[in-house]
Amino acid sequence: MLGTVGTANAPAYVTSKHAVVGMTKQMAIDYAKDRIHVNALCPGFVDTPMISFFTQDVDTKAGLAAAHPWNSLGRPEDVADAALFLCSDEA
């Protein structure tokens, strides 16, 4: 998610995510002639140990969840399922 928007106090993290999105777009253009698809997953907040500092507080966790249309944090399985789909012949 932070590859498409900004946030305060995280310049290196946000910059790296924007770089991945830009690289994905560029590679998609470069490989389109060979009919190779290039995708990036931008899952938003996923309930993992990486954000556990924030999710320990009930109000902060609710605020993070509210940033998603379904009012819930993502699960690692959600990201894994999306990645598996993109690796499949169905993508």
mmCIF file of C-alpha atoms in Angstrom:
data_model
loop_
_atom_site.group_PDB
_atom_site.id
_atom_site.type_symbol
_atom_site.label_atom_id
_atom_site.label_comp_id
_atom_site.label_asym_id
_atom_site.label_seq_id
_atom_site.Cartn_x
_atom_site.Cartn_y
_atom_site.Cartn_z
ATOM 1 C CA MET A 1 0.000 0.000 0.000
ATOM 2 C CA LEU A 2 2.813 2.413 0.794
ATOM 3 C CA GLY A 3 4.054 1.998 -2.762
ATOM 4 C CA THR A 4 1.055 3.986 -3.939
ATOM 5 C CA VAL A 5 0.644 6.534 -1.122
ATOM 6 C CA GLY A 6 2.895 8.274 1.367
ATOM 7 C CA THR A 7 3.009 8.350 5.149
ATOM 8 C CA ALA A 8 4.820 10.366 7.761
ATOM 9 C CA ASN A 9 8.124 9.378 9.355
ATOM 10 C CA ALA A 10 9.014 6.499 7.018
ATOM 11 C CA PRO A 11 10.919 8.001 4.058
ATOM 12 C CA ALA A 12 13.183 5.020 3.357
ATOM 13 C CA TYR A 13 10.375 2.475 3.639
ATOM 14 C CA VAL A 14 7.978 4.457 1.436
ATOM 15 C CA THR A 15 10.721 5.159 -1.107
ATOM 16 C CA SER A 16 11.577 1.464 -1.379
ATOM 17 C CA LYS A 17 7.930 0.525 -1.906
ATOM 18 C CA HIS A 18 7.497 3.197 -4.599
ATOM 19 C CA ALA A 19 10.626 1.824 -6.278
ATOM 20 C CA VAL A 20 9.100 -1.652 -6.444
ATOM 21 C CA VAL A 21 5.921 -0.291 -8.037
ATOM 22 C CA GLY A 22 7.947 1.695 -10.583
ATOM 23 C CA MET A 23 10.158 -1.286 -11.391
ATOM 24 C CA THR A 24 7.067 -3.461 -11.847
ATOM 25 C CA LYS A 25 5.546 -0.995 -14.312
ATOM 26 C CA GLN A 26 8.802 -0.688 -16.240
ATOM 27 C CA MET A 27 9.339 -4.451 -16.418
ATOM 28 C CA ALA A 28 5.738 -4.944 -17.554
ATOM 29 C CA ILE A 29 6.402 -2.586 -20.469
ATOM 30 C CA ASP A 30 9.732 -4.214 -21.305
ATOM 31 C CA TYR A 31 8.352 -7.764 -21.342
ATOM 32 C CA ALA A 32 4.917 -7.089 -22.841
ATOM 33 C CA LYS A 33 6.221 -7.835 -26.337
ATOM 34 C CA ASP A 34 6.978 -11.384 -25.125
ATOM 35 C CA ARG A 35 3.519 -11.658 -23.494
ATOM 36 C CA ILE A 36 5.112 -11.944 -20.063
ATOM 37 C CA HIS A 37 3.011 -10.462 -17.272
ATOM 38 C CA VAL A 38 4.715 -8.622 -14.413
ATOM 39 C CA ASN A 39 2.791 -7.957 -11.199
ATOM 40 C CA ALA A 40 3.424 -6.653 -7.706
ATOM 41 C CA LEU A 41 1.392 -7.316 -4.603
ATOM 42 C CA CYS A 42 0.545 -4.222 -2.539
ATOM 43 C CA PRO A 43 -1.430 -5.747 0.310
ATOM 44 C CA GLY A 44 -1.760 -2.942 2.833
ATOM 45 C CA PHE A 45 -1.446 -3.773 6.522
ATOM 46 C CA VAL A 46 -1.007 -7.496 7.152
ATOM 47 C CA ASP A 47 -1.306 -8.857 10.688
ATOM 48 C CA THR A 48 2.278 -10.054 11.141
ATOM 49 C CA PRO A 49 4.997 -9.568 13.767
ATOM 50 C CA MET A 50 6.301 -6.638 11.682
ATOM 51 C CA ILE A 51 3.368 -4.463 12.820
ATOM 52 C CA SER A 52 2.805 -6.063 16.243
ATOM 53 C CA PHE A 53 4.139 -2.922 17.942
ATOM 54 C CA PHE A 54 1.135 -1.069 16.512
ATOM 55 C CA THR A 55 -1.454 -3.804 16.892
ATOM 56 C CA GLN A 56 -0.878 -4.257 20.630
ATOM 57 C CA ASP A 57 -2.958 -1.128 21.193
ATOM 58 C CA VAL A 58 -6.635 -1.844 20.473
ATOM 59 C CA ASP A 59 -7.393 1.666 19.190
ATOM 60 C CA THR A 60 -4.368 1.738 16.889
ATOM 61 C CA LYS A 61 -5.208 -1.708 15.527
ATOM 62 C CA ALA A 62 -8.773 -0.551 14.851
ATOM 63 C CA GLY A 63 -7.431 2.513 13.041
ATOM 64 C CA LEU A 64 -5.191 0.370 10.849
ATOM 65 C CA ALA A 65 -8.083 -1.976 10.098
ATOM 66 C CA ALA A 66 -10.256 1.006 9.170
ATOM 67 C CA ALA A 67 -7.773 1.852 6.391
ATOM 68 C CA HIS A 68 -9.045 -1.227 4.522
ATOM 69 C CA PRO A 69 -12.401 -1.512 2.734
ATOM 70 C CA TRP A 70 -13.307 -4.642 4.701
ATOM 71 C CA ASN A 71 -12.338 -2.987 8.056
ATOM 72 C CA SER A 72 -9.855 -5.723 8.904
ATOM 73 C CA LEU A 73 -6.127 -6.320 8.677
ATOM 74 C CA GLY A 74 -4.930 -8.669 5.990
ATOM 75 C CA ARG A 75 -3.704 -12.140 6.815
ATOM 76 C CA PRO A 76 -0.455 -13.666 5.534
ATOM 77 C CA GLU A 77 -2.562 -16.358 3.842
ATOM 78 C CA ASP A 78 -4.325 -13.676 1.808
ATOM 79 C CA VAL A 79 -1.029 -12.482 0.367
ATOM 80 C CA ALA A 80 0.181 -16.041 -0.196
ATOM 81 C CA ASP A 81 -3.019 -16.962 -2.042
ATOM 82 C CA ALA A 82 -2.677 -13.926 -4.306
ATOM 83 C CA ALA A 83 0.957 -14.785 -5.048
ATOM 84 C CA LEU A 84 0.069 -18.392 -5.858
ATOM 85 C CA PHE A 85 -2.677 -17.243 -8.206
ATOM 86 C CA LEU A 86 -0.273 -14.899 -10.024
ATOM 87 C CA CYS A 87 2.153 -17.825 -10.462
ATOM 88 C CA SER A 88 -0.556 -20.023 -11.934
ATOM 89 C CA ASP A 89 -1.587 -20.486 -15.543
ATOM 90 C CA GLU A 90 -4.926 -18.877 -14.625
ATOM 91 C CA ALA A 91 -3.367 -15.445 -14.084
#
